[in-house]
Short mmCIF file of C-alpha atoms in Angstrom, two decimals:
data_model
loop_
_atom_site.label_atom_id
_atom_site.label_comp_id
_atom_site.label_asym_id
_atom_site.label_seq_id
_atom_site.Cartn_x
_atom_site.Cartn_y
_atom_site.Cartn_z
CA MET A 21 138.80 137.76 -18.61
CA VAL A 22 141.26 135.21 -19.35
CA SER A 23 144.34 136.58 -16.98
CA PRO A 24 148.14 136.70 -18.69
CA LEU A 25 148.75 134.21 -16.03
CA LEU A 26 146.92 131.58 -17.96
CA ASN A 27 150.34 130.53 -19.19
CA ASP A 28 153.21 128.12 -18.77
CA LEU A 29 155.85 128.96 -16.44
CA TYR A 30 158.32 128.22 -19.27
CA GLN A 31 157.09 131.36 -21.27
CA PHE A 32 157.93 133.33 -18.58
CA SER A 33 161.46 132.12 -18.20
CA MET A 34 162.20 132.43 -21.85
CA ALA A 35 160.69 136.10 -22.01
CA TYR A 36 163.14 136.56 -19.08
CA ALA A 37 166.09 134.78 -21.40
CA TYR A 38 165.29 136.91 -24.27
CA TRP A 39 165.45 140.02 -21.94
CA LYS A 40 168.17 139.29 -20.42
CA ALA A 41 170.23 138.83 -23.84
CA GLY A 42 168.42 142.29 -24.87
CA LYS A 43 166.42 140.35 -27.55
CA HIS A 44 162.95 141.27 -25.86
CA LYS A 45 162.14 143.72 -28.48
CA GLU A 46 163.35 142.18 -31.34
CA ARG A 47 160.16 141.29 -34.17
CA ALA A 48 159.16 137.67 -34.20
CA VAL A 49 156.70 135.67 -36.22
CA PHE A 50 154.73 132.90 -34.67
CA ASP A 51 152.24 130.49 -36.46
CA LEU A 52 149.54 128.90 -34.87
CA PHE A 53 148.48 125.58 -36.28
CA PHE A 54 147.91 121.88 -35.96
CA ARG A 55 149.42 118.74 -37.36
CA ARG A 56 146.29 116.49 -38.14
CA ASN A 57 142.14 116.67 -37.40
CA PRO A 58 140.79 115.23 -34.68
CA PHE A 59 138.06 112.47 -34.44
CA GLY A 60 139.51 110.57 -37.70
CA GLY A 61 138.18 113.15 -39.78
CA GLU A 62 139.94 115.42 -42.62
CA TYR A 63 138.65 118.96 -41.79
CA THR A 64 138.42 120.84 -38.53
CA ILE A 65 136.42 124.05 -37.99
CA PHE A 66 138.55 127.09 -36.59
CA GLY A 67 137.01 128.19 -33.51
CA GLY A 68 138.49 130.66 -30.45
CA LEU A 69 139.53 133.65 -32.40
CA ASP A 70 137.09 136.04 -30.72
CA GLU A 71 138.33 135.41 -27.38
CA CYS A 72 142.09 135.47 -28.79
CA ILE A 73 141.47 138.90 -29.49
CA ARG A 74 139.62 139.78 -26.16
CA PHE A 75 142.56 138.47 -24.55
CA ILE A 76 145.13 140.79 -26.35
CA ALA A 77 142.87 143.54 -26.14
CA ASN A 78 143.14 143.65 -22.32
CA PHE A 79 146.43 142.08 -21.94
CA LYS A 80 147.97 143.76 -19.10
CA ILE A 81 150.07 142.05 -15.64
CA ASP A 82 148.88 143.90 -12.67
CA ASP A 83 150.91 144.63 -9.79
CA GLU A 84 149.29 141.62 -7.38
CA GLN A 85 150.15 139.03 -10.83
CA ILE A 86 153.83 140.57 -10.76
CA SER A 87 154.23 139.72 -6.99
CA PHE A 88 153.21 136.13 -7.22
CA LEU A 89 155.81 135.94 -10.48
CA ARG A 90 157.95 137.17 -7.80
CA SER A 91 157.51 134.29 -5.84
CA VAL A 92 157.93 131.67 -8.51
CA MET A 93 160.96 133.51 -9.92
CA PRO A 94 162.97 134.26 -7.25
CA ASN A 95 166.03 134.38 -9.61
CA CYS A 96 165.03 136.91 -11.78
CA GLU A 97 166.06 140.72 -11.53
CA ASN A 98 163.75 143.45 -10.33
CA ALA A 99 164.22 144.96 -13.61
CA PHE A 100 162.26 142.21 -15.47
CA PHE A 101 159.37 142.58 -13.36
CA ASP A 102 159.02 146.06 -14.22
CA TYR A 103 159.06 145.49 -17.67
CA LEU A 104 156.51 142.78 -17.47
CA ARG A 105 154.58 145.69 -15.61
CA THR A 106 154.81 147.72 -18.64
CA ILE A 107 153.87 145.60 -21.63
CA ASP A 108 150.74 145.43 -23.66
CA CYS A 109 149.57 144.11 -27.03
CA CYS A 110 149.68 147.66 -28.54
CA ASP A 111 153.00 146.62 -30.87
CA VAL A 112 151.46 142.91 -31.81
CA GLU A 113 149.62 142.08 -35.10
CA VAL A 114 147.31 139.07 -35.38
CA TYR A 115 146.59 137.73 -38.59
CA ALA A 116 143.84 135.13 -38.77
CA ILE A 117 141.78 132.81 -40.68
CA PRO A 118 137.78 134.18 -40.29
CA GLU A 119 136.54 132.18 -37.14
CA GLY A 120 133.86 129.48 -38.58
CA SER A 121 136.46 128.37 -41.31
CA VAL A 122 136.54 124.80 -42.40
CA VAL A 123 140.68 124.47 -42.06
CA PHE A 124 143.30 122.00 -42.41
CA PRO A 125 146.26 120.92 -40.92
CA LYS A 126 149.55 122.70 -41.61
CA ILE A 127 148.00 126.07 -42.58
CA PRO A 128 148.35 128.79 -40.11
CA LEU A 129 145.19 129.43 -38.29
CA LEU A 130 146.85 132.60 -36.52
CA ARG A 131 150.01 134.64 -37.70
CA VAL A 132 151.26 136.59 -34.77
CA GLU A 133 153.87 139.28 -35.23
CA GLY A 134 155.37 141.59 -32.45
CA PRO A 135 158.02 141.78 -30.19
CA VAL A 136 159.55 138.48 -29.46
CA ALA A 137 158.77 138.47 -25.37
CA VAL A 138 155.47 139.51 -26.12
CA VAL A 139 154.06 136.86 -28.98
CA GLN A 140 156.10 134.31 -26.67
CA LEU A 141 153.61 135.09 -23.94
CA LEU A 142 150.44 134.60 -25.97
CA GLU A 143 151.52 131.33 -27.33
CA THR A 144 149.94 129.23 -24.75
CA PRO A 145 146.76 131.12 -23.76
CA PHE A 146 146.33 131.41 -27.63
CA VAL A 147 147.21 127.43 -27.82
CA ASN A 148 144.51 126.82 -25.00
CA LEU A 149 141.58 128.99 -26.45
CA VAL A 150 142.35 127.68 -30.06
CA ASN A 151 142.43 123.95 -29.42
CA PHE A 152 139.17 123.65 -26.66
CA ALA A 153 137.29 125.79 -29.10
CA SER A 154 137.99 123.91 -32.48
CA LEU A 155 137.46 120.79 -31.17
CA LEU A 156 134.29 121.46 -29.89
CA THR A 157 132.92 123.19 -32.93
CA THR A 158 134.64 120.30 -35.07
CA ASN A 159 132.77 117.88 -32.98
CA ALA A 160 129.41 119.78 -33.28
CA ALA A 161 129.70 120.22 -37.11
CA ARG A 162 130.19 116.53 -37.44
CA HIS A 163 127.07 115.81 -35.82
CA ARG A 164 125.26 118.26 -37.81
CA LEU A 165 126.53 116.38 -40.93
CA VAL A 166 125.03 113.16 -39.76
CA ALA A 167 121.95 114.19 -38.59
CA GLY A 168 121.24 116.22 -41.62
CA LYS A 169 119.96 119.83 -42.28
CA SER A 170 116.78 119.26 -41.14
CA LYS A 171 116.71 118.04 -37.55
CA LEU A 172 117.34 120.07 -34.55
CA LEU A 173 120.35 119.66 -32.53
CA LEU A 174 120.04 120.51 -28.78
CA GLU A 175 122.90 121.12 -26.67
CA PHE A 176 122.44 119.39 -23.34
CA GLY A 177 126.01 118.92 -22.10
CA LEU A 178 126.49 121.17 -19.15
CA ARG A 179 126.39 118.45 -16.63
CA ARG A 180 129.02 116.63 -18.06
CA ALA A 181 131.49 119.62 -18.78
CA GLN A 182 134.84 120.41 -17.54
CA GLY A 183 133.79 123.17 -14.92
CA PRO A 184 131.67 126.13 -15.44
CA ASP A 185 133.70 127.65 -18.34
CA GLY A 186 133.78 124.15 -20.26
CA GLY A 187 130.16 124.37 -19.75
CA ILE A 188 129.86 128.06 -21.06
CA SER A 189 132.16 127.29 -23.95
CA ALA A 190 130.79 124.06 -24.84
CA SER A 191 127.62 125.55 -25.22
CA LYS A 192 129.36 128.62 -27.69
CA TYR A 193 130.87 126.50 -29.81
CA CYS A 194 128.27 123.81 -30.08
CA TYR A 195 126.39 126.67 -31.43
CA MET A 196 128.82 127.93 -33.79
CA GLY A 197 129.26 124.21 -35.30
CA GLY A 198 125.49 124.00 -36.32
CA PHE A 199 123.36 123.07 -32.88
CA ASP A 200 120.14 124.71 -32.89
CA ALA A 201 119.69 125.57 -29.00
CA THR A 202 121.27 124.75 -25.70
CA SER A 203 119.75 123.56 -22.45
CA ASN A 204 122.32 126.14 -20.71
CA VAL A 205 120.66 129.18 -19.51
CA ALA A 206 123.74 131.35 -18.82
CA ALA A 207 125.22 130.82 -22.26
CA GLY A 208 121.54 131.56 -23.59
CA ARG A 209 121.93 135.58 -21.52
CA LEU A 210 125.52 135.89 -22.58
CA PHE A 211 125.20 134.87 -26.59
CA GLY A 212 121.96 135.08 -27.35
CA ILE A 213 121.67 131.34 -27.99
CA PRO A 214 117.89 129.85 -28.00
CA LEU A 215 117.19 127.77 -25.25
CA ARG A 216 115.40 124.47 -25.06
CA GLY A 217 114.66 121.73 -22.57
CA THR A 218 112.30 119.07 -21.23
CA HIS A 219 111.97 117.55 -17.56
CA SER A 220 114.10 115.14 -15.74
CA HIS A 221 112.90 111.73 -14.57
CA ALA A 222 113.14 113.07 -11.00
CA PHE A 223 109.87 115.66 -11.44
CA VAL A 224 108.18 112.47 -12.71
CA SER A 225 108.61 110.38 -9.49
CA SER A 226 108.17 113.65 -7.35
CA PHE A 227 104.24 113.65 -7.83
CA MET A 228 102.24 110.90 -6.15
CA SER A 229 98.62 111.62 -6.88
CA MET A 230 96.24 113.90 -8.92
CA ASP A 231 95.58 115.81 -5.84
CA GLU A 232 98.66 117.45 -5.69
CA ILE A 233 97.85 119.43 -8.81
CA VAL A 234 96.51 123.08 -8.30
CA ASP A 235 96.98 126.04 -10.31
CA LYS A 236 94.04 128.81 -9.59
CA THR A 237 95.52 130.98 -12.26
CA LEU A 238 95.21 128.75 -15.12
CA LYS A 239 92.15 129.44 -17.63
CA SER A 240 91.85 128.89 -21.32
CA PRO A 241 92.14 132.20 -23.36
CA ASP A 242 88.82 133.08 -23.67
CA GLY A 243 88.54 132.58 -20.05
CA SER A 244 85.52 129.82 -19.83
CA ARG A 245 87.54 126.82 -18.29
CA THR A 246 90.03 126.45 -15.16
CA CYS A 247 92.50 123.98 -13.96
CA GLU A 248 89.65 121.88 -12.51
CA ASP A 249 88.42 121.41 -15.84
CA PHE A 250 91.60 120.73 -17.35
CA VAL A 251 92.37 117.61 -14.98
CA SER A 252 89.04 116.77 -16.33
CA LEU A 253 89.67 116.98 -19.77
CA VAL A 254 92.70 114.91 -19.47
CA GLN A 255 90.89 112.06 -17.52
CA ASN A 256 88.21 112.35 -20.24
CA TRP A 257 90.75 112.13 -23.40
CA PHE A 258 92.29 109.09 -21.63
CA SER A 259 89.10 107.47 -21.16
CA LYS A 260 88.61 108.22 -24.42
CA LEU A 261 92.11 106.87 -26.17
CA GLN A 262 92.20 103.73 -23.82
CA TRP A 263 88.39 102.73 -25.30
CA THR A 264 89.70 103.60 -29.13
CA ASP A 265 90.13 100.30 -31.24
CA LYS A 266 93.15 101.31 -32.69
CA PHE A 267 94.84 102.12 -29.11
CA ARG A 268 93.50 99.24 -26.86
CA GLY A 269 96.19 97.41 -25.79
CA ILE A 270 98.22 100.46 -26.08
CA PHE A 271 96.30 102.89 -23.50
CA GLY A 272 95.92 100.66 -20.73
CA GLU A 273 95.55 101.41 -16.99
CA THR A 274 97.83 104.59 -16.45
CA ASN A 275 100.26 105.59 -13.86
CA GLN A 276 98.36 108.23 -11.91
CA SER A 277 101.39 109.66 -10.53
CA GLU A 278 102.86 109.92 -13.75
CA LEU A 279 99.74 111.57 -15.49
CA ALA A 280 99.81 113.97 -12.25
CA ALA A 281 103.55 115.16 -13.28
CA PHE A 282 102.79 115.62 -17.12
CA ILE A 283 99.62 117.38 -16.36
CA SER A 284 101.70 119.77 -13.76
CA TYR A 285 104.40 120.14 -15.80
CA ALA A 286 101.86 121.13 -19.25
CA LEU A 287 100.15 123.92 -16.58
CA VAL A 288 103.76 125.25 -16.00
CA MET A 289 104.94 124.93 -19.47
CA LYS A 290 101.79 124.89 -21.80
CA SER A 291 103.40 122.18 -23.55
CA GLY A 292 104.96 107.34 -21.30
CA ILE A 293 103.51 108.57 -25.06
CA PRO A 294 99.75 107.71 -23.26
CA ASN A 295 99.75 109.79 -20.62
CA PHE A 296 101.57 112.95 -22.94
CA CYS A 297 98.70 112.32 -25.80
CA ALA A 298 95.97 112.49 -22.81
CA VAL A 299 97.52 115.77 -21.69
CA ALA A 300 98.29 117.12 -25.58
CA LEU A 301 94.76 116.75 -26.19
CA ALA A 302 93.36 118.61 -22.89
CA LEU A 303 95.70 121.27 -23.95
CA ASN A 304 94.52 121.61 -27.23
CA ASP A 305 90.95 121.85 -25.67
CA MET A 306 92.08 124.68 -23.82
CA GLY A 307 93.34 126.71 -26.28
CA TYR A 308 96.64 125.38 -25.90
CA LYS A 309 99.22 123.73 -28.18
CA ALA A 310 101.72 120.77 -26.77
CA ARG A 311 104.97 120.69 -28.27
CA GLY A 312 105.88 117.19 -28.43
CA ILE A 313 107.79 114.24 -26.46
CA ARG A 314 111.31 113.21 -25.48
CA LEU A 315 112.13 109.64 -25.72
CA ASP A 316 115.42 109.12 -23.32
CA SER A 317 115.63 105.29 -23.28
CA GLY A 318 115.03 101.90 -25.23
CA ASP A 319 114.84 101.78 -28.84
CA LEU A 320 114.69 104.86 -30.09
CA ALA A 321 114.27 104.11 -33.58
CA TYR A 322 111.33 102.06 -32.93
CA GLN A 323 109.86 104.10 -30.61
CA SER A 324 109.97 107.23 -32.67
CA ILE A 325 108.07 105.44 -35.53
CA GLU A 326 105.47 103.94 -33.10
CA GLY A 327 104.82 107.29 -31.27
CA ARG A 328 104.35 109.27 -34.96
CA LYS A 329 101.69 106.45 -35.68
CA ILE A 330 99.73 107.31 -32.73
CA PHE A 331 100.15 111.11 -33.01
CA CYS A 332 98.91 110.46 -36.91
CA GLU A 333 96.29 108.02 -35.85
CA ILE A 334 94.98 110.90 -33.24
CA GLU A 335 94.85 113.38 -35.85
CA LYS A 336 92.78 111.70 -38.16
CA LYS A 337 90.62 109.86 -35.40
CA PHE A 338 89.81 113.05 -33.67
CA SER A 339 90.23 115.89 -36.23
CA VAL A 340 92.93 117.46 -34.26
CA PRO A 341 95.22 119.43 -36.84
CA ASP A 342 99.06 119.21 -36.60
CA PHE A 343 98.92 116.62 -33.94
CA GLY A 344 101.18 114.33 -36.18
CA LYS A 345 103.62 116.59 -36.68
CA MET A 346 104.51 117.05 -32.74
CA ILE A 347 107.57 117.05 -32.36
CA ILE A 348 109.85 113.95 -31.36
CA THR A 349 113.09 114.50 -29.63
CA ALA A 350 115.84 111.65 -28.60
CA SER A 351 118.57 111.99 -26.09
CA ASN A 352 120.30 109.10 -24.26
CA ASP A 353 124.03 109.24 -24.82
CA LEU A 354 123.97 109.75 -28.37
CA ASN A 355 126.97 110.12 -30.71
CA GLU A 356 127.49 110.37 -34.28
CA GLU A 357 127.78 106.42 -34.35
CA THR A 358 124.26 106.27 -32.98
CA LEU A 359 122.70 109.33 -35.59
CA ASP A 360 124.32 107.01 -38.10
CA ALA A 361 122.90 103.88 -36.88
CA LEU A 362 119.45 105.53 -36.53
CA ASN A 363 119.43 107.29 -39.75
CA LYS A 364 120.30 103.39 -41.54
CA GLN A 365 117.27 102.17 -39.59
CA GLY A 366 114.99 104.50 -40.22
CA HIS A 367 113.12 106.86 -37.40
CA GLU A 368 110.57 109.96 -36.99
CA VAL A 369 112.86 111.65 -34.58
CA ASP A 370 112.81 115.51 -35.08
CA ALA A 371 115.53 116.57 -32.64
CA PHE A 372 118.60 115.01 -30.96
CA GLY A 373 119.88 116.16 -27.57
CA ILE A 374 123.42 115.58 -27.40
CA GLY A 375 125.85 115.92 -24.19
CA THR A 376 127.81 113.26 -23.18
CA TYR A 377 129.71 112.79 -26.43
CA LEU A 378 130.03 116.34 -27.15
CA LEU A 379 132.30 116.68 -24.36
CA VAL A 380 134.01 113.20 -22.94
CA GLU A 381 135.24 112.34 -25.93
CA ILE A 382 137.62 115.08 -26.79
CA SER A 383 140.38 114.08 -24.09
CA LYS A 384 140.99 110.93 -26.28
CA GLN A 385 141.66 113.22 -29.42
CA PRO A 386 145.05 114.24 -30.77
CA ARG A 387 145.15 118.11 -29.34
CA MET A 388 146.70 120.85 -31.39
CA LYS A 389 149.51 122.63 -30.67
CA LEU A 390 152.66 124.48 -32.31
CA SER A 391 155.26 122.01 -33.33
CA GLU A 392 159.13 122.79 -33.43
CA ASP A 393 159.70 119.78 -35.87
CA VAL A 394 160.32 121.44 -39.38
CA SER A 395 160.86 118.03 -40.91
CA LYS A 396 157.20 116.84 -40.33
CA VAL A 397 154.99 120.24 -40.34
CA SER A 398 156.87 123.45 -39.90
CA ILE A 399 156.84 125.41 -42.55
CA PRO A 400 159.03 128.57 -41.92
CA CYS A 401 158.62 132.07 -43.08
CA LYS A 402 155.54 134.74 -43.30
CA LYS A 403 152.98 133.50 -45.45
CA GLN A 404 149.86 134.04 -46.98
CA ILE A 405 147.16 131.89 -47.49
CA TYR A 406 144.55 131.70 -50.64
CA ARG A 407 141.89 128.46 -51.02
CA LEU A 408 141.59 127.67 -54.80
CA TYR A 409 138.13 126.96 -55.81
CA GLY A 410 136.89 124.75 -58.94
CA ARG A 411 134.35 124.82 -61.80
CA GLU A 412 131.87 123.11 -59.64
CA GLY A 413 132.41 125.56 -56.68
CA TYR A 414 134.08 122.99 -54.31
CA PRO A 415 137.22 123.96 -53.13
CA LEU A 416 140.40 122.28 -54.64
CA VAL A 417 143.20 122.86 -52.85
CA ASP A 418 144.77 125.60 -50.45
CA ILE A 419 148.01 127.12 -50.95
CA MET A 420 150.48 128.88 -48.75
CA THR A 421 152.99 131.24 -50.30
CA GLY A 422 155.55 133.87 -48.85
CA VAL A 423 153.84 137.18 -48.34
CA ASN A 424 155.92 139.03 -51.05
CA GLU A 425 154.89 136.72 -53.78
CA PRO A 426 152.37 138.01 -55.85
CA PRO A 427 148.92 136.73 -54.96
CA PRO A 428 147.68 133.43 -57.21
CA LYS A 429 144.63 134.87 -60.28
CA VAL A 430 141.84 133.52 -61.21
CA ALA A 431 141.94 131.06 -64.65
CA GLU A 432 145.98 131.34 -63.95
CA ARG A 433 147.94 128.04 -64.22
CA ILE A 434 149.30 127.73 -60.71
CA LEU A 435 151.59 124.94 -59.75
CA CYS A 436 151.01 123.42 -56.22
CA ARG A 437 153.27 121.49 -54.34
CA HIS A 438 153.30 119.08 -51.64
CA PRO A 439 155.70 120.94 -48.88
CA PHE A 440 157.86 117.75 -47.81
CA ASN A 441 156.93 114.92 -51.01
CA GLU A 442 158.72 115.93 -54.21
CA SER A 443 156.63 113.79 -56.28
CA LYS A 444 153.26 115.27 -55.60
CA ARG A 445 152.48 118.21 -57.14
CA ALA A 446 149.66 119.52 -59.72
CA TYR A 447 148.72 122.43 -61.89
CA VAL A 448 145.43 124.11 -60.85
CA VAL A 449 143.66 126.29 -62.54
CA PRO A 450 141.13 128.15 -60.00
CA GLN A 451 137.82 129.69 -61.10
CA ARG A 452 137.49 131.35 -57.63
CA ILE A 453 140.46 132.48 -54.85
CA GLU A 454 139.66 133.30 -51.68
CA GLU A 455 142.47 134.83 -49.37
CA LEU A 456 142.71 133.48 -46.00
CA LEU A 457 144.48 135.21 -43.54
CA LYS A 458 142.96 138.74 -42.61
CA CYS A 459 144.25 141.42 -40.03
CA TYR A 460 142.16 140.96 -36.92
CA TRP A 461 144.48 143.20 -34.82
CA PRO A 462 146.48 145.62 -36.38
CA GLY A 463 148.61 147.01 -33.20
CA ASP A 464 149.83 150.48 -34.03
CA SER A 465 150.29 149.36 -37.91
CA HIS A 466 147.50 151.54 -38.94
CA LYS A 467 146.13 148.42 -41.03
CA THR A 468 142.72 148.10 -41.57
CA ARG A 469 141.09 145.95 -38.97
CA GLU A 470 138.68 143.27 -39.70
CA GLU A 471 135.58 143.35 -37.57
CA LEU A 472 135.01 140.11 -35.24
CA PRO A 473 131.42 139.12 -36.04
CA SER A 474 128.44 137.96 -34.01
CA LEU A 475 128.52 134.67 -32.87
CA GLN A 476 125.33 133.80 -35.51
CA LYS A 477 126.94 135.12 -38.55
CA ILE A 478 130.21 132.84 -37.49
CA ARG A 479 127.76 129.85 -37.26
CA GLU A 480 126.34 130.60 -40.66
CA ARG A 481 130.03 131.00 -42.08
CA CYS A 482 130.56 127.34 -40.43
CA LEU A 483 127.50 125.75 -41.88
CA LEU A 484 128.43 127.42 -45.28
CA GLN A 485 131.80 126.50 -45.40
CA LEU A 486 130.66 122.71 -44.68
CA SER A 487 128.00 122.78 -47.57
CA GLN A 488 130.70 124.17 -50.19
CA MET A 489 132.94 121.54 -49.26
CA ARG A 490 133.01 118.40 -51.77
CA PRO A 491 131.20 115.68 -49.85
CA ASP A 492 133.66 112.85 -49.86
CA HIS A 493 136.25 115.15 -47.87
CA VAL A 494 133.69 115.46 -45.08
CA ARG A 495 131.84 112.36 -44.86
CA ARG A 496 132.20 110.17 -41.65
CA LEU A 497 133.70 107.36 -43.09
CA ASN A 498 136.86 107.16 -44.95
CA PRO A 499 136.82 110.88 -45.36
CA THR A 500 139.05 112.01 -48.73
CA PRO A 501 142.16 113.96 -47.62
CA TYR A 502 141.77 117.38 -48.62
CA LYS A 503 145.37 118.85 -50.30
CA VAL A 504 147.25 121.68 -48.66
CA SER A 505 150.23 122.82 -51.00
CA VAL A 506 152.68 125.62 -51.23
CA SER A 507 153.86 127.54 -54.19
CA ALA A 508 157.00 126.70 -56.18
CA LYS A 509 158.77 129.49 -54.55
CA LEU A 510 157.94 128.62 -50.88
CA TYR A 511 158.60 124.71 -51.91
CA ASP A 512 162.40 125.96 -53.29
CA PHE A 513 162.97 127.92 -49.93
CA ILE A 514 161.71 125.24 -47.61
CA HIS A 515 163.91 122.72 -48.85
CA PHE A 516 167.15 125.07 -49.38
CA LEU A 517 166.80 125.97 -45.68
CA TRP A 518 166.07 122.37 -44.45
CA LEU A 519 169.60 121.17 -46.34
CA SER A 520 171.14 124.14 -45.10
CA GLU A 521 170.37 123.60 -41.57
CA ALA A 522 170.25 119.77 -41.43
CA PRO A 523 173.22 118.16 -39.95
CA VAL A 524 175.10 116.45 -42.51
CA GLY A 525 176.49 112.67 -41.55
CA GLU A 526 180.00 111.26 -41.34
CA LEU A 527 181.19 107.88 -42.17
CA GLN A 528 184.43 106.69 -41.20
#
């Protein structure tokens, strides 16, 4: 549960100033948007809406928190703290683009309406909840696009995460952005994300010899073979592979402690390539199926290709069905660039375990925030947003309109204008129109409320949205900027307001 004190002190100072001036109940409208896409791309995936709605649903400043605020704001009147004790979000309305959507700069992700002092206290928490979530989801989606639809993406970032909360959020939003599974057990329990994992080098180094392998409960499905039989099968298979012409020189003398570790792990899970092959073949004789291998160092492309050749040759030589289809997982500090390089080289990797670059790079990217610089990005007034689709099914442009304007219509010729560049404009005849801002928290307005979808549904929306984008908008290198526009009426209003309020210089 996020505390109302997860906030900047100046937000409470502004709330006090509103209260002191008697303006705290005046209704205000705030937009949350960002100035530019992260990671040098031309799109962002919106994340964090679910947590924002849960935050306002439980927003209440309790007595202990009030006491702390008194201690850090000693000059405020007691009546202000009495006011803080009474506030909640029953008179707040939140409109948002559905979570998991592809979104673009300047477009409001959230529109928050309510008493000005209350919505002021929501600004920092909302930016915090949306910022990290959207960055992680976007980064995950970019990895998904580079890896392709057929490859498994496994999130292994917990050990490098920004504390426990960051680790849980990373797992959640990586899954939302298109990853298939996580190693994070807590995230698996909380969100139903599939769990995957292998073992570490420490496990291998902990075994010294074959004498350490004991599992009296192990039996083949028909009960005819035991742990001792399994160990013998492994050793026999290693000898067979060692003296097979195709593998002579590859299957040399094995490291017995490493082989012991492979056997021990297989005994627990029923799941160096030579040792794996011997264990996997023995498991097959026992009636179980091995899953695959993980490559964690060296030339991943070359090793995966050679590994696949060995698996296919074993399937052919010893008539073991599907042995050539063993899953090959690669890890070792993978990022977008290394995935792209592997694709260009050619490889046989089925799954990528990614952790380091999902989290560490975030601190180097531009952060999303609300901007007060009207000349750059701020588009005033209460707005609605529509996505206009063309004949080929791709989105053509997002257009912002005033909420009192009639909505655009299919097959109607619509003038779309750049918010600040007079010469950039185009007519668009949409074949389909999607209204983006929906009401997720109606307060006491009795408006219809959109239900918050499950994490699985949000993930499906994210992947569908990415598939509907024109490929040049989402490519990794030199993507084409997506157009964000305003209606002709909103354009005129923006520039009238701009000229009315901008200071006029004087020359003497």
